[in-house]
PDB file of C-alpha atoms in Angstrom:
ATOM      1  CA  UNK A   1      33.533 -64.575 -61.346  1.00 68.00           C
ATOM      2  CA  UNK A   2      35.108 -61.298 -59.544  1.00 80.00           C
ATOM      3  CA  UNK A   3      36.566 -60.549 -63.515  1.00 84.00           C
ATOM      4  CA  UNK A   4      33.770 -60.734 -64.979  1.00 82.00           C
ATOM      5  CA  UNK A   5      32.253 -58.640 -62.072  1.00 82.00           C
ATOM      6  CA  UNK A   6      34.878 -56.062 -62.734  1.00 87.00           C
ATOM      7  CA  UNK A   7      34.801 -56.157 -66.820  1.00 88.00           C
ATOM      8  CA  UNK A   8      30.668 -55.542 -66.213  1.00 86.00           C
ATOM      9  CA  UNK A   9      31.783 -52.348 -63.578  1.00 87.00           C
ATOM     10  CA  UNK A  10      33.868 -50.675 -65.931  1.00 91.00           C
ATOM     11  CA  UNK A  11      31.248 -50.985 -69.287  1.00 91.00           C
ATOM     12  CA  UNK A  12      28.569 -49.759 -66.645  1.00 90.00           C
ATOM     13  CA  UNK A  13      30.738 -47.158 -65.719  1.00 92.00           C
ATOM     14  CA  UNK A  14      31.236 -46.097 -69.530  1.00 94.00           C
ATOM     15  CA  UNK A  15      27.881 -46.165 -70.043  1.00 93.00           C
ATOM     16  CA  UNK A  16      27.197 -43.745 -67.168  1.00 93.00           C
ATOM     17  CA  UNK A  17      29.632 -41.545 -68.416  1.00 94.00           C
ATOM     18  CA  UNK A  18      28.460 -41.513 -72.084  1.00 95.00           C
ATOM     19  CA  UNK A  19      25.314 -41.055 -70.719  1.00 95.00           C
ATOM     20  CA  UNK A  20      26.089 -37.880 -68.475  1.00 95.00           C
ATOM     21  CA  UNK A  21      28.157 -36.404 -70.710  1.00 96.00           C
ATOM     22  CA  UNK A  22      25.129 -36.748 -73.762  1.00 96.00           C
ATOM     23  CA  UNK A  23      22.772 -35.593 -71.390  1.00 96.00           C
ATOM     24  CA  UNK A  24      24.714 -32.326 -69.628  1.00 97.00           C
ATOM     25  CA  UNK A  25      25.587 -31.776 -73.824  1.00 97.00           C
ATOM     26  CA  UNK A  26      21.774 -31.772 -74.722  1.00 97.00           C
ATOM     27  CA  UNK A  27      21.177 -29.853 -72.069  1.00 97.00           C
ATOM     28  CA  UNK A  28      23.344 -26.734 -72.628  1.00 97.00           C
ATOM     29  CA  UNK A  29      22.935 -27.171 -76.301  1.00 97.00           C
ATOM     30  CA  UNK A  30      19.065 -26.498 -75.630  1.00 96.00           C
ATOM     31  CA  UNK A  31      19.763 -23.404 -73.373  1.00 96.00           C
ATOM     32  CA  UNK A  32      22.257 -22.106 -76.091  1.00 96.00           C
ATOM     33  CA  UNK A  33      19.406 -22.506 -78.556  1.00 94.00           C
ATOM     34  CA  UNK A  34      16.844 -21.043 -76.651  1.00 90.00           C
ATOM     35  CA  UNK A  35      18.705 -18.248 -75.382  1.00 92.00           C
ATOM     36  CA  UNK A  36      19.349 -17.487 -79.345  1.00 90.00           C
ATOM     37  CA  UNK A  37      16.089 -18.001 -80.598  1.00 88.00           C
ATOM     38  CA  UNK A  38      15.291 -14.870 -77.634  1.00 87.00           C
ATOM     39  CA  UNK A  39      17.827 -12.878 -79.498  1.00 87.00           C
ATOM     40  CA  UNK A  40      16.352 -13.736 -82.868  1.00 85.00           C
ATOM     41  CA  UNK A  41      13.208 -12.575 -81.789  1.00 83.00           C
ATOM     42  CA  UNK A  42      14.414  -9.123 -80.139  1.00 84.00           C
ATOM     43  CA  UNK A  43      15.832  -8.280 -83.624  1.00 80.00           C
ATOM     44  CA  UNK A  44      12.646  -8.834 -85.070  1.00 75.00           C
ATOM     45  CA  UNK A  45      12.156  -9.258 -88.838  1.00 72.00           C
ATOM     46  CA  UNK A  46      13.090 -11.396 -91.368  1.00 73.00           C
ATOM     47  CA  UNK A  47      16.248 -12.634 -89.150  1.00 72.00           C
ATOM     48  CA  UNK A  48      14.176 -14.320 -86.422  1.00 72.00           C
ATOM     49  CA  UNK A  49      11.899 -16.358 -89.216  1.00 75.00           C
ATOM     50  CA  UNK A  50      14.985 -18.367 -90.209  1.00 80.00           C
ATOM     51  CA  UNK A  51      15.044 -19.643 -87.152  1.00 82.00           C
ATOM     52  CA  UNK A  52      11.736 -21.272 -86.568  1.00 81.00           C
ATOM     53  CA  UNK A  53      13.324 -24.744 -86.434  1.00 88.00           C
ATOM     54  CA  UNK A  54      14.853 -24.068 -83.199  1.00 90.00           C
ATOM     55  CA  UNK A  55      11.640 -25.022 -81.178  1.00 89.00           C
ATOM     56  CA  UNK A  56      11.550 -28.160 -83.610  1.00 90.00           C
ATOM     57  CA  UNK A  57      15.118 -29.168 -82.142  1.00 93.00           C
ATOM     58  CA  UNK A  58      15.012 -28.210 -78.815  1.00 94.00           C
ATOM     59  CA  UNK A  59      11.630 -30.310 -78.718  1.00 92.00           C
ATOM     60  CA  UNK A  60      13.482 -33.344 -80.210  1.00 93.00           C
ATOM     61  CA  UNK A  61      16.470 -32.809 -77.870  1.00 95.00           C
ATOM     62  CA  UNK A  62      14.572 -32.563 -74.620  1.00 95.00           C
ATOM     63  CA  UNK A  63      12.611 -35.662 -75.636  1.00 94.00           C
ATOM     64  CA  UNK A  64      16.050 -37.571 -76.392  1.00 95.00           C
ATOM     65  CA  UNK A  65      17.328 -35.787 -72.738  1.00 96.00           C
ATOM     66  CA  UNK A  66      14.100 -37.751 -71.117  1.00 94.00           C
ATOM     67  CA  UNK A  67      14.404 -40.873 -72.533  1.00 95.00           C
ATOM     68  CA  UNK A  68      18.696 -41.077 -72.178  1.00 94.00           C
ATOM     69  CA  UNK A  69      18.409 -40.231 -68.310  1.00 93.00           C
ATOM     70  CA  UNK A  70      15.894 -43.263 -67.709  1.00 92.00           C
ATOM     71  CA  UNK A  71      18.134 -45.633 -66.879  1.00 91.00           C
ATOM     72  CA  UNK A  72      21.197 -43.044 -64.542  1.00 91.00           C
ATOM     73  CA  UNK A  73      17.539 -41.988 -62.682  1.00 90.00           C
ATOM     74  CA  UNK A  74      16.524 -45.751 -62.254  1.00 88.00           C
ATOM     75  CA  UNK A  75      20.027 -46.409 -61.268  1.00 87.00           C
ATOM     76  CA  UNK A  76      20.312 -44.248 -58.575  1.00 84.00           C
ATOM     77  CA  UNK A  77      16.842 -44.737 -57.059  1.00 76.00           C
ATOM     78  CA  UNK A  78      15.504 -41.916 -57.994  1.00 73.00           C
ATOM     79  CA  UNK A  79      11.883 -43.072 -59.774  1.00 72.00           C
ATOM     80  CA  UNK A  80       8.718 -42.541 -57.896  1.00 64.00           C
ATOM     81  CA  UNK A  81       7.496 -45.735 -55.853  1.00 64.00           C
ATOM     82  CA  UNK A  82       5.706 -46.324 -52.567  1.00 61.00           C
ATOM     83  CA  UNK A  83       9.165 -47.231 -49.900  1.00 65.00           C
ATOM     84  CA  UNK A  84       7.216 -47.709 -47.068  1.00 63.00           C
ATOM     85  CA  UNK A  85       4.856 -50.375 -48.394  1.00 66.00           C
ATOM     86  CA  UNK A  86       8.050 -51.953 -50.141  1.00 67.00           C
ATOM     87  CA  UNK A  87      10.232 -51.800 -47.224  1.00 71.00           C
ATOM     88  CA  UNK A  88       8.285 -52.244 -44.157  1.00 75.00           C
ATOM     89  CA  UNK A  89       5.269 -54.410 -44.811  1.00 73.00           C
ATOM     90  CA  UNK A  90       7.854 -56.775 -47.130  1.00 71.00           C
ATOM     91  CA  UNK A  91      10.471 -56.688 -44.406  1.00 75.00           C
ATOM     92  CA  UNK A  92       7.788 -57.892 -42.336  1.00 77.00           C
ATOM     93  CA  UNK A  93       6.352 -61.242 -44.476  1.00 77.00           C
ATOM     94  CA  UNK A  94       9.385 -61.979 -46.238  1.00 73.00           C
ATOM     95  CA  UNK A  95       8.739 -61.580 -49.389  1.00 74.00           C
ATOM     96  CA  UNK A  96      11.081 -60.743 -52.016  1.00 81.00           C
ATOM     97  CA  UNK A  97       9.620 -57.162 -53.514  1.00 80.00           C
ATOM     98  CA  UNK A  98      12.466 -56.158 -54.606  1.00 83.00           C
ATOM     99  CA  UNK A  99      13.650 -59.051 -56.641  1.00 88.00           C
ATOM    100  CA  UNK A 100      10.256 -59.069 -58.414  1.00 87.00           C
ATOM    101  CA  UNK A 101      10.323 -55.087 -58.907  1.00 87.00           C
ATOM    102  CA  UNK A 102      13.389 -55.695 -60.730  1.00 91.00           C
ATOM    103  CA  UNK A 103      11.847 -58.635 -62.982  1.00 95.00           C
ATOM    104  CA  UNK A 104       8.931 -57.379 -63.377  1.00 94.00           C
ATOM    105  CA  UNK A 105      10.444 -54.062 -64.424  1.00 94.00           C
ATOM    106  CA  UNK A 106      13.035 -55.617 -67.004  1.00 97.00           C
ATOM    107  CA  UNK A 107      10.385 -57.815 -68.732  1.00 97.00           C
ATOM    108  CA  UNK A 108       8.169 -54.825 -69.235  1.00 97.00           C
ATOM    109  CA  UNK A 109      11.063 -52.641 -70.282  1.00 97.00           C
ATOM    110  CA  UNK A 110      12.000 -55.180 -72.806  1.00 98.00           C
ATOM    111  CA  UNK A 111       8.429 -55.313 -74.232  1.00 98.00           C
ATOM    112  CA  UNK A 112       8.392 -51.133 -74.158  1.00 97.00           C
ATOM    113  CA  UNK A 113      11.760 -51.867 -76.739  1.00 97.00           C
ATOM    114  CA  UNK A 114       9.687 -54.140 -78.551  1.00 98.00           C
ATOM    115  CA  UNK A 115       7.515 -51.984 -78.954  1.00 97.00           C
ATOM    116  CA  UNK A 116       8.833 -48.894 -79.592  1.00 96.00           C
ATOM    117  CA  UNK A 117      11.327 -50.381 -82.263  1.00 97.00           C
ATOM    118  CA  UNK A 118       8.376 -52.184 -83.808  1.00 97.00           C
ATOM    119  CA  UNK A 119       7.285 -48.192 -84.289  1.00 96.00           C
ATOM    120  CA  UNK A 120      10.550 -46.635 -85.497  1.00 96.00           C
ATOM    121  CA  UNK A 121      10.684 -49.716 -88.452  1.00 96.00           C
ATOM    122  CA  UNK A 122       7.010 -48.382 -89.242  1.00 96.00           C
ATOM    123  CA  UNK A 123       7.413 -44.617 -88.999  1.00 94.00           C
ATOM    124  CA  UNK A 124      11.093 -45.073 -90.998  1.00 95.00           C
ATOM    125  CA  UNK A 125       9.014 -47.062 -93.889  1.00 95.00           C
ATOM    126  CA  UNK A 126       6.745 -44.186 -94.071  1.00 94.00           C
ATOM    127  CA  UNK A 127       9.273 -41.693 -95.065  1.00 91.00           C
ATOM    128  CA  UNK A 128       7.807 -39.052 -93.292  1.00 92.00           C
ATOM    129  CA  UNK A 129      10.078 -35.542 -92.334  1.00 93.00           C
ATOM    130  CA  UNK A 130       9.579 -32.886 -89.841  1.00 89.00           C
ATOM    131  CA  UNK A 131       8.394 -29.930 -91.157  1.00 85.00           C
ATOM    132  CA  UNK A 132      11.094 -27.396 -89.931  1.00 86.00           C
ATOM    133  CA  UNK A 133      13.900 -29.476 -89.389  1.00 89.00           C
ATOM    134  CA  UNK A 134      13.585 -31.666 -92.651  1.00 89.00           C
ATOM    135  CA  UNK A 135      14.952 -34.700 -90.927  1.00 92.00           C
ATOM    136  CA  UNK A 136      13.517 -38.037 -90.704  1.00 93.00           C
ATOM    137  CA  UNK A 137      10.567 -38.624 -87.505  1.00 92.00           C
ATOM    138  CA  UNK A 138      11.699 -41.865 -86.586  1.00 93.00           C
ATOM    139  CA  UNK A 139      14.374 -40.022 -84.913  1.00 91.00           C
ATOM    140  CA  UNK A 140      11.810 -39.280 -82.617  1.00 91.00           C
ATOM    141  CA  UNK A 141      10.902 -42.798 -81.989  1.00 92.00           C
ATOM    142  CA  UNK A 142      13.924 -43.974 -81.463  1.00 94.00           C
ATOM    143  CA  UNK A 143      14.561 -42.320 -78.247  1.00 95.00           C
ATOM    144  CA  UNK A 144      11.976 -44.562 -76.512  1.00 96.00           C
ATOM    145  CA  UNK A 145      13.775 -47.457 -77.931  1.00 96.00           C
ATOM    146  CA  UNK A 146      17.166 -46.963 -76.511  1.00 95.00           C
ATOM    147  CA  UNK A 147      16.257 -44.940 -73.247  1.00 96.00           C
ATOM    148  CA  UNK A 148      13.951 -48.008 -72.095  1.00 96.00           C
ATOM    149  CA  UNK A 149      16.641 -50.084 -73.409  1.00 96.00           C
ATOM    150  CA  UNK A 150      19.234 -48.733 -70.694  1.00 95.00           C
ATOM    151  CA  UNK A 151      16.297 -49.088 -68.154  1.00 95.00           C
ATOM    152  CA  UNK A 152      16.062 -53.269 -69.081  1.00 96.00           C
ATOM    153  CA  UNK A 153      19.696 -52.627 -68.194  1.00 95.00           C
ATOM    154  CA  UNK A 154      19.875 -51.562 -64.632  1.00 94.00           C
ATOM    155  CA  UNK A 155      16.830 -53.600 -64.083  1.00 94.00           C
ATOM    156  CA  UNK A 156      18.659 -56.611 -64.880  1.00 95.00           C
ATOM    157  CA  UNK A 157      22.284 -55.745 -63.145  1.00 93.00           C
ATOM    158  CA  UNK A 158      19.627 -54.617 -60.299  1.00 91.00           C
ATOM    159  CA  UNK A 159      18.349 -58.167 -60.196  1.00 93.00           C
ATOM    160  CA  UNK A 160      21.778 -59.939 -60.495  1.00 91.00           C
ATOM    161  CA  UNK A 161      23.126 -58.274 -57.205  1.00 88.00           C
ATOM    162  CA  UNK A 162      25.405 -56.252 -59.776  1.00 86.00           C
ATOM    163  CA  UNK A 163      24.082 -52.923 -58.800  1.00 86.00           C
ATOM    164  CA  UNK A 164      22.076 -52.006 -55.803  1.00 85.00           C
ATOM    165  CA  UNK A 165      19.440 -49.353 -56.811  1.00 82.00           C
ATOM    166  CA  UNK A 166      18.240 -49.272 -54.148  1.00 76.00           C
ATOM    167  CA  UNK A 167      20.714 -47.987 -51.653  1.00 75.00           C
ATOM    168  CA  UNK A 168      20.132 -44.159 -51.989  1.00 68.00           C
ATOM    169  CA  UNK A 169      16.076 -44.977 -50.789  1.00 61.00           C
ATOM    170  CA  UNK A 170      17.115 -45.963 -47.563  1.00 53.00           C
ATOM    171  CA  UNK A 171      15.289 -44.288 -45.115  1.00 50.00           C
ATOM    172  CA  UNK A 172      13.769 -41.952 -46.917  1.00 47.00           C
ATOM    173  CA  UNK A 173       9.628 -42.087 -46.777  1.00 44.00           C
ATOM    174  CA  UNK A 174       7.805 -41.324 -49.559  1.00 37.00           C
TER     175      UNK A 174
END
């Protein structure tokens, strides 16, 4: 039991990591965009035209930046959600809140996969491209897919006592 324990700690723990590292990427990618797109624009002319699909891309990026962070942010406690009802007035009855956030919240997350991939199959068989980037827009449904798909994730380590989420809420009132 404690290997498998420690085999699930370290492909969390490169999950994390792939996940920081795509999102601090994104990020800076986005300000290094934007910040040339300015530049494009302070020339003036012809110049900053070929370089409408900037906006296009940062748009897509910050949308795949939202979606990819779901799961660190769930992770470490740091979604919106009403601690002192949770906490206190559960403390108080003894009832399990917590183990049925975490239920609750993986079932749902699984159905927002279902969803969402059911939409990426249907957008893909359309064909359809973005105008300025030319690439295909199921890209853009995709990132609902796998962002709610690392959120299933910590919901269900959450539930099997194989991360506590909830540690960096305590004591805090919301």
């Amino acid at each position: 039991m404690e290997d498998k324990r420690i085999m699930i700690s370290k492909a969390l723990a490169l999950v994390r990591t792939t996940e920081r590292t795509f999102a601090v990427s994104v990020f800076l990618l986005m300000v290094a965009l934007f910040f040339f797109n300015v530049l494009s624009r302070q020339v003036g002319g012809t110049f900053a035209s070929q370089f409408a699909w900037v906006e296009e891309a940062v748009r897509l990026m910050n949308l795949f930046l939202v979606f990819m962070t779901i799961g660190l942010a769930l992770e470490k406690g740091r979604h919106a959600g009403v601690h002192s009802w949770r906490d206190r007035i559960a403390a108080r009855i003894g009832f399990p809140i917590r183990k049925i956030i975490d239920f609750v919240g993986f079932f749902f997350c699984v159905y927002l996969v279902w969803l969402s991939a059911e939409m990426t199959v249907f957008v893909h068989s359309m064909g359809q491209k973005s105008p300025t980037l030319g690439i295909p827009v199921f890209w853009i449904y995709l990132a609902p897919t796998i962002g709610f798909c690392l959120a299933a994730l910590r919901y269900a380590l959450s539930f099997a006592n194989l991360i506590d989420r909830f540690s960096s809420q305590v004591g805090e009132e919301a």
